[in-house]
Structures are given as C-alpha cells and as structure tokens.
C-alpha cells in the first residue's frame, strides 16, 4: 500500500518538476530510428549470430537475477538509436531506444569506460550544457530514481543537515549518484535536468524545459547511453506526456526489415509520438489492421510492457502456452515482455521444445539438420536447404479476442549462405530464430518470455498507455516514414 501511495504522490507531482514547454505541442512528432550494423564488426555471419544469441539470452536472464529496476545493454544487431538535443549544445545526442527500461542516461565528458577495448560502438561523450543543473535530493525525480529509499534518507546521503531534513528544506543539496548494474557491465550516473529539443518540422522544434537524465562519467563495459521507454515516471514517454499527454501516452515504432544486411539498415525506421489520422486504415494489400493485447501489471517489474501469450501456431498445429506465460502473479512471475532491446524472442523451455518438435516434423523430413551451424550460431534448429524450402507459417496468439499476429517468414526463419569465408563449401542454410529461455524454475522472479525486436520487424508496434494495451499491424516501414514526412 505504501508503494501505491508513493507512486500516486509522484504522479501528482510530475507536472511540477517537468514544466510544460514554451513551444506548443503538436499532434504528432516523428523521429528517425537509426540501425547501425558494421560489416567490420564481425568476421563471419556465425560470429554475428552467436554474439546476438548470447547477448539476447544474457539480457533475458538478467531480468530474473536482479532486484533492481535497471536498464540492460542491448544486443549486437539490436542498436536502434534516436537523436535529440540537450540544452544549448549544437550537437545531438544518440541513445539506444529501450522499451525494457525506464531511465535515460548518457556518457558525459570527461568519460572513462573500463574494459571497453573490444567494444565496436564508441559514443562521443556529451559535454554538460551551461543551462543544465543537478536535481535536488528532495525532488520527486530523485525519489523516483532511488525508489527504494525515502526522501529523508536521500537528503541524509546528500549530507543535508538534520534540522533542514526535519524542516523539509534540502532543495540546495544534490541528488546522490545512482549505481546501475548490468548483465556484463555497470555505471554510476549523476542526475541532471536540462531542456530537450526534438524537431517537429524543418523550422520548428518541440522543447521539454526540464528533462531529467543521468550523466555517467565512468562505466564498465558500457560505451553508449540508453533512452528508457518503459512505464516508469522518468522514462522518455512519461516526461514527454507531462508536456502533452496526447504525445507521451501513445507512441509507436516501425522497424525496417534488415536481415543483418548493412545496406538495408541505412533506411530510417519511424518512431512516432502521438496519433496520426487514419492510423488504422489499411492502405496496402499486405498491411493489416491493428490487433491489441492488454498490458499486464507486474508488481516486481512495473516498467515492463508485459502481455499474455495464449500460444503459438506452427502451420495448422496450435501449441498452447504454459499458464504462467498468460498472466503475471503477485511475485512478478510470468507474462511476455515486448522489448525493443532484445534481438531474438525468448520462450520458456516447454513451449520452445513443442514448437521445435512441430517445426522439425515439417521441415526436417525433407531437409538435412545442420548441427554444426547450430553450435556456431546459437540458433536451433538449422537446416541445409535446397532451392525450395517448405517452411510452415508461424503465428503468435496473444491474450484477447482476435489478438493473433502472423509473422512473415523472414521474421522467424533466417536464411543465409554458409561458407562465405571460403573455408567451407557454400550451402544455403536456414535457422529458426526463436530461443530457449529456460524452464519455469529458472524463470522465477521475472517474465516467462520476451518478444524480441527481430520478430517485430515489418510491424508498427504501438504502445497505447492511455488504454493500457500494445498493438501490432503489418506495415511497409520505409514507406510509412516517407508518407508521414510528406504529410
């Protein structure tokens, strides 16, 4: 009950510590998401896939092994970034978009990254603007960031005198730094506030005058900052909604299909704040109307976009999900998280095994199993393909009437030419891109599964916070970007 009262208190105070912008809000804000994939980053497709499967699994299991509400490093191949400006700086800031966390942080000058020699991503440290200021230890934003500590404890940590604490007069004392621990890295961040600017058109920008963010001068194995888009009060959408609920309470993105092809990643993927006209009108033959599923409350991970999954169809075979994947219990167990920061979809072992058995029954009967490729990539099952491969259709059945999403083949079956490095005979290979997340005991204390961003490609995924639902609709994402820019 105390936690509920505290959250209610924060929600009441949000408009006051995030004042409205002097620039009037528009009905729609459109930003490009950039997906960078360097050809020099990996020596082979095997290495790329192995790195991606490993990081996807590490990120997923980190959700179950930590009591802290922290963001997690994104997988290689998952780096969708958005850019904006802070303060009076002429340069823009580029951060990973992550719906699996609820805090915005960036590397700041002077910046030191420990054990980052092997990291291909090298962020340019941000120089704090003259207009930026430290957040007070008494501010609701500081309390939200240190949600496990009371305001008086924060003031004491900030060395505020006892008489000032008793009089609630500690505004001049800065919020203590935050420590965030990752699956394979960590950082310490100092909380600041400054104006954030996003372009609305060629001649106009939308400005949030007191945007709260973390500034990290030292990190361990983390070189690039994160823009948390989760459900917390310090997330990017939550702070935007203080300026305009119409913009912040509904956002969507449409990830352009790339198949790990660096040429395809040059096209921007639209990130849309607000609602555009005729949003649900189907204009193209292969486009679909939105199907929605309810966002489930998760008491342990309230910032997650957790939904229920009823089952998965492989061809005409409907495979029901275990009960814990359809709901979330009081301890935060279960459900499926829609996550922009994990590449491949993670499923509980019982469901994954059933899907693989049915998939192998249909594909393995006519195609040789590529066991060696499975060991090199971390994907399974994989097959050597002929000119034609008979691959069954895969559907995800989310909780809710008619909430079925039909995946395009390229979203769940990755096909590539093996032996491109010249060390082997070249053969066509195809692998299922769904992963085993572990059995129910291993998944205790966290989500039962994750819907990764690779499976979200070619869909507009909408997060409707007002109606507490997530929606999916097939789209030509590159065309959507072009059409919205024209309008």
Short mmCIF file of C-alpha atoms in Angstrom, two decimals:
data_model
loop_
_atom_site.label_atom_id
_atom_site.label_comp_id
_atom_site.label_asym_id
_atom_site.label_seq_id
_atom_site.Cartn_x
_atom_site.Cartn_y
_atom_site.Cartn_z
CA UNK A 1 0.00 0.00 0.00
CA UNK A 2 2.87 2.37 0.84
CA UNK A 3 4.31 1.82 -2.65
CA UNK A 4 0.96 2.65 -4.22
CA UNK A 5 0.66 5.86 -2.20
CA UNK A 6 4.23 6.79 -3.19
CA UNK A 7 3.55 6.24 -6.90
CA UNK A 8 0.34 8.27 -6.63
CA UNK A 9 2.32 11.07 -5.00
CA UNK A 10 4.79 11.03 -7.87
CA UNK A 11 2.08 11.12 -10.50
CA UNK A 12 0.53 14.16 -8.85
CA UNK A 13 3.87 16.00 -8.82
CA UNK A 14 5.07 15.15 -12.33
CA UNK A 15 3.67 18.35 -13.97
CA UNK A 16 5.53 20.46 -11.41
CA UNK A 17 9.03 19.11 -11.78
CA UNK A 18 8.62 18.67 -15.53
CA UNK A 19 7.14 22.08 -16.51
CA UNK A 20 5.42 22.46 -19.87
CA UNK A 21 7.39 23.75 -22.81
CA UNK A 22 7.10 27.24 -24.15
CA UNK A 23 6.58 25.66 -27.56
CA UNK A 24 3.05 24.40 -28.11
CA UNK A 25 2.78 20.64 -28.63
CA UNK A 26 1.73 19.20 -31.97
CA UNK A 27 -0.48 16.23 -32.66
CA UNK A 28 2.41 14.19 -33.99
CA UNK A 29 6.17 14.08 -33.53
CA UNK A 30 8.14 11.90 -35.93
CA UNK A 31 11.76 10.89 -35.30
CA UNK A 32 14.03 8.55 -37.27
CA UNK A 33 15.46 5.46 -35.59
CA UNK A 34 18.89 4.57 -36.92
CA UNK A 35 20.07 0.98 -37.01
CA UNK A 36 23.84 0.67 -37.41
CA UNK A 37 25.45 -2.62 -38.36
CA UNK A 38 29.15 -2.55 -39.22
CA UNK A 39 30.50 -5.12 -41.68
CA UNK A 40 33.87 -4.88 -39.93
CA UNK A 41 32.36 -5.65 -36.53
CA UNK A 42 32.15 -9.40 -37.20
CA UNK A 43 34.39 -11.77 -39.15
CA UNK A 44 31.51 -14.03 -40.20
CA UNK A 45 27.75 -14.45 -40.05
CA UNK A 46 28.38 -17.22 -37.50
CA UNK A 47 30.12 -14.76 -35.18
CA UNK A 48 27.39 -12.15 -35.60
CA UNK A 49 24.60 -14.61 -34.83
CA UNK A 50 26.48 -16.16 -31.90
CA UNK A 51 27.09 -12.75 -30.37
CA UNK A 52 23.44 -11.81 -30.84
CA UNK A 53 22.02 -15.04 -29.39
CA UNK A 54 24.38 -14.83 -26.40
CA UNK A 55 23.52 -11.23 -25.60
CA UNK A 56 19.79 -11.88 -26.07
CA UNK A 57 19.94 -14.74 -23.58
CA UNK A 58 22.06 -12.77 -21.09
CA UNK A 59 19.69 -9.81 -21.22
CA UNK A 60 16.65 -12.03 -20.72
CA UNK A 61 18.09 -13.89 -17.73
CA UNK A 62 19.31 -10.66 -16.14
CA UNK A 63 15.62 -9.77 -15.62
CA UNK A 64 15.35 -12.72 -13.23
CA UNK A 65 18.58 -12.26 -11.27
CA UNK A 66 18.30 -8.64 -10.16
CA UNK A 67 16.06 -6.90 -7.67
CA UNK A 68 17.00 -3.51 -9.12
CA UNK A 69 14.97 -1.78 -11.76
CA UNK A 70 17.79 -1.25 -14.22
CA UNK A 71 18.22 -0.99 -17.93
CA UNK A 72 20.29 -3.60 -19.73
CA UNK A 73 22.87 -3.45 -22.52
CA UNK A 74 21.41 -4.02 -25.94
CA UNK A 75 22.45 -6.92 -28.13
CA UNK A 76 24.74 -6.52 -31.11
CA UNK A 77 22.45 -6.09 -34.09
CA UNK A 78 19.78 -4.50 -31.88
CA UNK A 79 21.09 -0.98 -31.72
CA UNK A 80 18.17 1.20 -32.71
CA UNK A 81 19.12 4.75 -31.74
CA UNK A 82 17.26 8.05 -31.64
CA UNK A 83 18.79 11.51 -31.57
CA UNK A 84 17.83 14.77 -29.89
CA UNK A 85 19.48 17.89 -28.43
CA UNK A 86 20.05 18.83 -24.81
CA UNK A 87 20.47 22.38 -23.52
CA UNK A 88 22.30 24.96 -25.60
CA UNK A 89 24.54 22.36 -27.25
CA UNK A 90 24.64 22.44 -31.05
CA UNK A 91 25.40 18.71 -31.21
CA UNK A 92 22.81 15.97 -30.92
CA UNK A 93 22.77 13.02 -28.51
CA UNK A 94 22.22 9.50 -29.88
CA UNK A 95 20.93 6.87 -27.46
CA UNK A 96 19.62 3.33 -27.75
CA UNK A 97 15.83 3.09 -27.63
CA UNK A 98 14.88 0.53 -24.99
CA UNK A 99 11.31 -0.32 -24.00
CA UNK A 100 12.75 -2.72 -21.41
CA UNK A 101 13.96 0.07 -19.09
CA UNK A 102 12.63 3.36 -17.74
CA UNK A 103 15.62 5.68 -17.29
CA UNK A 104 17.52 7.96 -19.70
CA UNK A 105 21.30 8.15 -19.31
CA UNK A 106 24.26 9.13 -21.49
CA UNK A 107 28.08 9.14 -21.29
CA UNK A 108 29.40 12.56 -20.26
CA UNK A 109 32.74 14.32 -20.62
CA UNK A 110 35.20 13.54 -19.09
CA UNK A 111 34.35 9.93 -19.78
CA UNK A 112 36.14 6.71 -18.91
CA UNK A 113 34.94 3.28 -19.97
CA UNK A 114 36.65 0.35 -18.26
CA UNK A 115 37.08 -2.88 -20.28
CA UNK A 116 35.74 -1.29 -23.46
CA UNK A 117 38.69 -2.00 -25.75
CA UNK A 118 36.76 -4.72 -27.61
CA UNK A 119 33.57 -2.68 -27.94
CA UNK A 120 32.85 -1.69 -31.57
CA UNK A 121 30.49 1.14 -30.54
CA UNK A 122 32.28 4.30 -29.49
CA UNK A 123 29.99 7.05 -28.21
CA UNK A 124 31.09 10.67 -28.26
CA UNK A 125 30.91 11.86 -24.63
CA UNK A 126 28.43 14.65 -24.06
CA UNK A 127 29.53 17.94 -22.54
CA UNK A 128 27.04 19.17 -19.95
CA UNK A 129 25.42 22.41 -21.04
CA UNK A 130 25.66 25.64 -19.06
CA UNK A 131 21.88 25.52 -18.78
CA UNK A 132 21.90 22.11 -17.03
CA UNK A 133 21.50 21.81 -13.26
CA UNK A 134 21.78 18.99 -10.71
CA UNK A 135 18.49 17.61 -9.42
CA UNK A 136 17.74 18.23 -5.77
CA UNK A 137 17.78 15.33 -3.29
CA UNK A 138 14.30 16.49 -2.30
CA UNK A 139 12.86 16.38 -5.82
CA UNK A 140 10.30 13.71 -6.78
CA UNK A 141 12.56 12.83 -9.73
CA UNK A 142 15.36 11.93 -7.32
CA UNK A 143 12.93 9.87 -5.23
CA UNK A 144 11.72 8.08 -8.35
CA UNK A 145 15.27 7.19 -9.36
CA UNK A 146 16.07 5.95 -5.83
CA UNK A 147 12.67 4.32 -5.38
CA UNK A 148 13.85 2.01 -2.58
CA UNK A 149 14.91 4.93 -0.34
CA UNK A 150 12.82 7.52 1.48
CA UNK A 151 13.26 11.22 0.79
CA UNK A 152 14.83 11.79 4.25
CA UNK A 153 17.40 9.05 3.58
CA UNK A 154 18.30 10.68 0.26
CA UNK A 155 18.76 14.04 1.98
CA UNK A 156 20.94 12.39 4.63
CA UNK A 157 23.07 10.70 1.95
CA UNK A 158 23.42 14.12 0.31
CA UNK A 159 24.72 15.40 3.70
CA UNK A 160 21.79 17.69 4.28
CA UNK A 161 21.76 18.90 7.96
CA UNK A 162 19.24 17.26 10.29
CA UNK A 163 17.38 20.48 11.03
CA UNK A 164 16.95 21.04 7.28
CA UNK A 165 15.68 17.48 6.83
CA UNK A 166 13.12 18.00 9.61
CA UNK A 167 12.02 21.26 8.01
CA UNK A 168 11.90 19.70 4.51
CA UNK A 169 14.31 22.34 3.31
CA UNK A 170 17.01 20.45 1.40
CA UNK A 171 16.45 21.80 -2.08
CA UNK A 172 20.01 23.10 -2.39
CA UNK A 173 21.52 19.62 -1.86
CA UNK A 174 22.04 17.48 -4.95
CA UNK A 175 20.51 14.08 -5.58
CA UNK A 176 23.02 11.29 -4.80
CA UNK A 177 24.56 9.46 -7.78
CA UNK A 178 22.99 6.22 -8.98
CA UNK A 179 24.74 2.89 -9.39
CA UNK A 180 23.37 0.61 -12.13
CA UNK A 181 24.50 -2.99 -12.51
CA UNK A 182 24.16 -4.77 -15.85
CA UNK A 183 24.44 -8.32 -17.08
CA UNK A 184 28.02 -7.62 -18.19
CA UNK A 185 28.65 -4.02 -17.18
CA UNK A 186 27.74 -1.18 -14.84
CA UNK A 187 27.81 2.60 -14.42
CA UNK A 188 27.44 5.45 -11.96
CA UNK A 189 25.18 8.31 -13.09
CA UNK A 190 24.52 11.78 -11.72
CA UNK A 191 21.01 13.20 -12.17
CA UNK A 192 20.62 16.43 -14.12
CA UNK A 193 17.81 18.40 -15.70
CA UNK A 194 18.03 20.45 -18.90
CA UNK A 195 15.92 21.41 -21.89
CA UNK A 196 15.44 18.70 -24.51
CA UNK A 197 14.68 19.61 -28.10
CA UNK A 198 13.11 17.39 -30.80
CA UNK A 199 12.41 18.53 -34.38
CA UNK A 200 8.75 18.74 -35.32
CA UNK A 201 9.39 20.20 -38.76
CA UNK A 202 12.18 21.88 -40.69
CA UNK A 203 11.57 25.16 -38.84
CA UNK A 204 10.09 24.11 -35.52
CA UNK A 205 11.11 22.04 -32.53
CA UNK A 206 9.33 20.64 -29.52
CA UNK A 207 11.07 21.56 -26.26
CA UNK A 208 10.81 19.98 -22.82
CA UNK A 209 12.24 22.61 -20.48
CA UNK A 210 13.20 20.38 -17.50
CA UNK A 211 14.07 16.95 -18.86
CA UNK A 212 15.63 14.62 -16.25
CA UNK A 213 18.52 12.37 -17.29
CA UNK A 214 21.55 10.61 -15.89
CA UNK A 215 25.09 11.66 -16.72
CA UNK A 216 27.71 8.88 -16.49
CA UNK A 217 31.40 9.77 -16.27
CA UNK A 218 32.56 6.21 -15.53
CA UNK A 219 31.15 2.96 -16.88
CA UNK A 220 32.17 -0.67 -17.00
CA UNK A 221 31.84 -2.22 -20.49
CA UNK A 222 29.15 0.30 -21.49
CA UNK A 223 30.01 2.90 -24.12
CA UNK A 224 26.60 4.07 -25.38
CA UNK A 225 23.72 5.58 -23.39
CA UNK A 226 20.12 4.38 -23.22
CA UNK A 227 16.78 6.14 -23.67
CA UNK A 228 14.41 4.16 -21.48
CA UNK A 229 10.90 3.96 -22.95
CA UNK A 230 9.40 1.80 -20.19
CA UNK A 231 6.46 2.65 -17.95
CA UNK A 232 8.36 4.49 -15.17
CA UNK A 233 7.92 8.19 -14.36
CA UNK A 234 11.46 9.05 -15.53
CA UNK A 235 11.14 7.34 -18.93
CA UNK A 236 11.24 9.30 -22.16
CA UNK A 237 7.48 8.96 -22.93
CA UNK A 238 6.47 9.77 -19.32
CA UNK A 239 8.41 13.02 -19.38
CA UNK A 240 7.01 13.87 -22.80
CA UNK A 241 3.46 13.26 -21.55
CA UNK A 242 3.94 15.99 -18.93
CA UNK A 243 4.16 18.41 -21.86
CA UNK A 244 1.45 16.73 -23.91
CA UNK A 245 -0.43 13.59 -22.80
CA UNK A 246 -1.52 13.16 -26.41
CA UNK A 247 2.11 12.72 -27.44
CA UNK A 248 3.53 10.84 -24.48
CA UNK A 249 0.66 8.45 -23.81
CA UNK A 250 0.83 6.82 -27.21
CA UNK A 251 3.95 6.06 -29.20
CA UNK A 252 4.87 3.53 -31.84
CA UNK A 253 7.79 2.43 -33.97
CA UNK A 254 8.06 0.54 -37.22
CA UNK A 255 11.36 -1.32 -37.64
CA UNK A 256 12.52 -1.66 -41.24
CA UNK A 257 13.36 -5.30 -42.05
CA UNK A 258 17.14 -5.70 -42.36
CA UNK A 259 18.14 -9.42 -42.13
CA UNK A 260 21.52 -8.23 -40.79
CA UNK A 261 22.16 -6.53 -44.14
CA UNK A 262 24.00 -3.24 -43.54
CA UNK A 263 22.65 -1.82 -46.81
CA UNK A 264 19.06 -2.18 -45.56
CA UNK A 265 19.85 -0.56 -42.23
CA UNK A 266 20.54 2.75 -43.96
CA UNK A 267 16.80 3.40 -44.22
CA UNK A 268 15.31 5.09 -41.13
CA UNK A 269 12.70 3.34 -39.02
CA UNK A 270 9.96 5.76 -37.91
CA UNK A 271 9.43 6.49 -34.21
CA UNK A 272 6.04 8.14 -33.80
CA UNK A 273 4.78 10.07 -30.78
CA UNK A 274 1.03 10.68 -30.81
CA UNK A 275 -1.56 9.52 -33.28
CA UNK A 276 -1.80 10.29 -36.97
CA UNK A 277 -5.00 10.45 -38.98
CA UNK A 278 -6.48 7.21 -40.36
CA UNK A 279 -3.87 5.32 -38.36
CA UNK A 280 -5.78 2.06 -38.53
CA UNK A 281 -6.91 2.37 -42.13
CA UNK A 282 -5.36 -0.34 -44.30
CA UNK A 283 -3.91 1.19 -47.47
CA UNK A 284 -1.63 -1.55 -48.82
CA UNK A 285 -2.56 -5.11 -49.74
CA UNK A 286 -0.09 -6.71 -47.33
CA UNK A 287 -0.88 -4.32 -44.46
CA UNK A 288 -3.22 -5.28 -41.64
CA UNK A 289 -5.35 -3.57 -39.03
CA UNK A 290 -4.02 -3.30 -35.51
CA UNK A 291 -4.58 -6.21 -33.17
CA UNK A 292 -4.29 -5.33 -29.49
CA UNK A 293 -3.44 -7.16 -26.30
CA UNK A 294 -3.70 -5.85 -22.75
CA UNK A 295 -0.67 -4.65 -20.78
CA UNK A 296 -0.48 -6.72 -17.59
CA UNK A 297 0.55 -5.20 -14.26
CA UNK A 298 3.81 -6.61 -12.95
CA UNK A 299 4.42 -5.77 -9.25
CA UNK A 300 8.15 -6.58 -9.42
CA UNK A 301 8.89 -5.07 -12.84
CA UNK A 302 6.26 -2.31 -13.23
CA UNK A 303 8.20 -0.63 -16.03
CA UNK A 304 7.85 -3.65 -18.39
CA UNK A 305 5.31 -3.85 -21.20
CA UNK A 306 4.15 -7.31 -20.15
CA UNK A 307 1.44 -9.10 -22.15
CA UNK A 308 -0.05 -12.59 -22.11
CA UNK A 309 0.64 -15.21 -24.78
CA UNK A 310 -2.02 -17.90 -25.26
CA UNK A 311 0.01 -19.99 -27.67
CA UNK A 312 1.91 -20.34 -30.95
CA UNK A 313 0.75 -21.96 -34.17
CA UNK A 314 3.20 -23.83 -36.40
CA UNK A 315 1.35 -24.47 -39.62
CA UNK A 316 -2.09 -25.75 -38.59
CA UNK A 317 -0.83 -27.05 -35.24
CA UNK A 318 -1.81 -24.80 -32.31
CA UNK A 319 0.56 -25.17 -29.36
CA UNK A 320 -0.82 -23.73 -26.10
CA UNK A 321 1.43 -21.74 -23.78
CA UNK A 322 2.07 -22.80 -20.18
CA UNK A 323 -0.21 -20.97 -17.76
CA UNK A 324 2.49 -18.64 -16.38
CA UNK A 325 3.06 -17.14 -19.83
CA UNK A 326 -0.56 -15.98 -19.99
CA UNK A 327 -0.56 -13.98 -16.74
CA UNK A 328 1.63 -12.40 -14.03
CA UNK A 329 1.42 -13.44 -10.37
CA UNK A 330 1.96 -11.33 -7.26
CA UNK A 331 5.69 -12.07 -7.21
CA UNK A 332 6.21 -10.78 -10.74
CA UNK A 333 6.46 -14.22 -12.33
CA UNK A 334 5.18 -14.79 -15.84
CA UNK A 335 3.90 -12.96 -18.88
CA UNK A 336 5.79 -11.98 -22.00
CA UNK A 337 7.67 -8.68 -22.33
CA UNK A 338 7.55 -6.69 -25.59
CA UNK A 339 11.14 -5.45 -25.76
CA UNK A 340 12.85 -3.27 -28.36
CA UNK A 341 16.24 -4.04 -26.81
CA UNK A 342 16.39 -7.84 -27.17
CA UNK A 343 17.03 -9.23 -30.64
CA UNK A 344 15.54 -12.72 -30.63
CA UNK A 345 12.33 -13.93 -28.98
CA UNK A 346 12.88 -15.98 -25.82
CA UNK A 347 10.35 -18.69 -24.91
CA UNK A 348 10.02 -20.93 -21.85
CA UNK A 349 11.55 -24.36 -22.47
CA UNK A 350 8.28 -26.30 -22.54
CA UNK A 351 6.78 -24.08 -25.24
CA UNK A 352 10.04 -23.78 -27.16
CA UNK A 353 10.51 -27.57 -27.23
CA UNK A 354 6.98 -28.11 -28.52
CA UNK A 355 7.46 -25.52 -31.25
CA UNK A 356 10.79 -27.11 -32.30
CA UNK A 357 9.29 -30.62 -32.42
CA UNK A 358 6.47 -29.48 -34.69
CA UNK A 359 8.81 -27.32 -36.80
CA UNK A 360 11.27 -30.19 -37.20
CA UNK A 361 8.45 -32.58 -38.06
CA UNK A 362 7.55 -30.38 -41.03
CA UNK A 363 10.98 -29.13 -42.17
CA UNK A 364 13.31 -31.91 -41.03
CA UNK A 365 11.52 -34.55 -43.07
CA UNK A 366 12.91 -33.11 -46.28
CA UNK A 367 16.00 -31.15 -45.18
CA UNK A 368 19.23 -32.24 -43.51
CA UNK A 369 19.80 -30.92 -40.00
CA UNK A 370 22.78 -28.52 -39.82
CA UNK A 371 24.03 -29.40 -36.32
CA UNK A 372 27.42 -27.79 -36.86
CA UNK A 373 25.78 -24.48 -37.76
CA UNK A 374 23.67 -24.65 -34.60
CA UNK A 375 26.81 -24.86 -32.45
CA UNK A 376 28.41 -21.92 -34.25
CA UNK A 377 25.38 -19.59 -34.19
CA UNK A 378 23.42 -20.50 -31.06
CA UNK A 379 20.27 -20.87 -33.17
CA UNK A 380 18.35 -24.14 -33.40
CA UNK A 381 17.09 -25.96 -35.34
CA UNK A 382 19.07 -25.17 -38.52
CA UNK A 383 18.79 -26.98 -41.86
CA UNK A 384 20.66 -27.22 -45.13
CA UNK A 385 18.23 -26.00 -47.76
CA UNK A 386 17.71 -26.79 -51.41
CA UNK A 387 16.37 -24.33 -53.94
CA UNK A 388 12.91 -24.53 -52.37
CA UNK A 389 12.28 -24.84 -48.62
CA UNK A 390 8.85 -25.74 -47.32
CA UNK A 391 8.68 -23.72 -44.10
CA UNK A 392 5.44 -23.67 -42.06
CA UNK A 393 3.69 -20.44 -41.10
CA UNK A 394 4.16 -19.23 -37.51
CA UNK A 395 1.51 -17.28 -35.60
CA UNK A 396 1.58 -15.74 -32.12
CA UNK A 397 -1.75 -15.81 -30.27
CA UNK A 398 -1.80 -13.11 -27.62
CA UNK A 399 -4.41 -12.86 -24.87
CA UNK A 400 -7.51 -11.09 -26.18
CA UNK A 401 -10.18 -11.72 -28.80
CA UNK A 402 -8.61 -11.82 -32.26
CA UNK A 403 -5.15 -10.88 -30.98
CA UNK A 404 -3.26 -13.09 -33.43
CA UNK A 405 -0.08 -11.88 -35.14
CA UNK A 406 1.05 -13.71 -38.27
CA UNK A 407 4.82 -13.47 -38.62
CA UNK A 408 6.41 -13.04 -42.05
CA UNK A 409 8.76 -15.92 -42.81
CA UNK A 410 11.85 -13.70 -42.68
CA UNK A 411 10.96 -12.76 -39.06
CA UNK A 412 11.36 -16.27 -37.69
CA UNK A 413 13.44 -18.21 -40.25
CA UNK A 414 16.83 -16.73 -41.10
CA UNK A 415 18.37 -17.92 -44.37
CA UNK A 416 21.99 -17.30 -45.33
CA UNK A 417 24.80 -18.70 -47.45
CA UNK A 418 27.17 -20.71 -45.27
CA UNK A 419 30.87 -20.89 -46.16
CA UNK A 420 31.16 -17.31 -47.38
CA UNK A 421 34.60 -17.07 -45.74
CA UNK A 422 35.94 -19.64 -48.21
CA UNK A 423 36.75 -22.25 -45.56
CA UNK A 424 33.77 -24.45 -46.38
CA UNK A 425 31.66 -25.46 -49.31
CA UNK A 426 28.94 -22.88 -49.80
CA UNK A 427 25.49 -24.15 -48.87
CA UNK A 428 22.14 -22.47 -48.18
CA UNK A 429 21.18 -22.66 -44.52
CA UNK A 430 18.02 -21.71 -42.65
CA UNK A 431 17.61 -21.38 -38.85
CA UNK A 432 14.64 -20.86 -36.57
CA UNK A 433 15.06 -17.55 -34.73
CA UNK A 434 13.19 -18.40 -31.54
CA UNK A 435 15.27 -19.23 -28.47
CA UNK A 436 15.00 -21.42 -25.39
CA UNK A 437 14.76 -19.19 -22.32
CA UNK A 438 14.86 -21.99 -19.72
CA UNK A 439 12.39 -23.93 -17.62
CA UNK A 440 9.86 -22.43 -15.23
CA UNK A 441 12.14 -22.66 -12.18
CA UNK A 442 14.91 -20.74 -13.97
CA UNK A 443 12.39 -18.01 -14.91
CA UNK A 444 11.23 -17.42 -11.34
CA UNK A 445 11.02 -13.77 -10.35
CA UNK A 446 10.71 -12.39 -13.87
CA UNK A 447 8.99 -12.66 -17.25
CA UNK A 448 8.25 -16.03 -18.83
CA UNK A 449 9.32 -14.81 -22.27
CA UNK A 450 10.38 -11.84 -24.39
CA UNK A 451 9.18 -10.76 -27.83
CA UNK A 452 12.40 -9.59 -29.50
CA UNK A 453 12.83 -6.78 -31.98
CA UNK A 454 13.78 -9.10 -34.86
CA UNK A 455 10.30 -10.62 -34.70
CA UNK A 456 8.84 -7.09 -34.58
CA UNK A 457 10.37 -6.03 -37.93
CA UNK A 458 7.86 -5.01 -40.57
CA UNK A 459 5.22 -4.24 -37.95
CA UNK A 460 4.12 -0.96 -36.48
CA UNK A 461 4.16 -1.71 -32.76
CA UNK A 462 2.06 0.78 -30.78
CA UNK A 463 2.25 1.31 -27.02
CA UNK A 464 -1.10 2.79 -26.01
CA UNK A 465 -0.51 3.82 -22.40
CA UNK A 466 -3.89 5.52 -22.05
CA UNK A 467 -5.76 2.29 -22.79
CA UNK A 468 -3.01 0.04 -21.35
CA UNK A 469 -2.51 -2.07 -24.45
CA UNK A 470 0.08 -2.96 -27.08
CA UNK A 471 -0.91 -3.29 -30.74
CA UNK A 472 0.65 -4.82 -33.86
CA UNK A 473 -0.03 -4.08 -37.54
CA UNK A 474 1.88 -5.14 -40.66
CA UNK A 475 3.43 -2.14 -42.37
CA UNK A 476 5.94 -1.21 -45.04
CA UNK A 477 8.01 0.75 -42.55
CA UNK A 478 10.18 2.61 -45.07
CA UNK A 479 7.04 3.74 -46.92
CA UNK A 480 5.41 4.76 -43.64
CA UNK A 481 8.38 7.01 -42.89
CA UNK A 482 8.14 8.62 -46.34
CA UNK A 483 4.38 9.11 -46.17
CA UNK A 484 4.42 10.67 -42.72
CA UNK A 485 7.21 13.03 -43.74
CA UNK A 486 5.20 14.17 -46.73
CA UNK A 487 2.25 14.97 -44.51
#
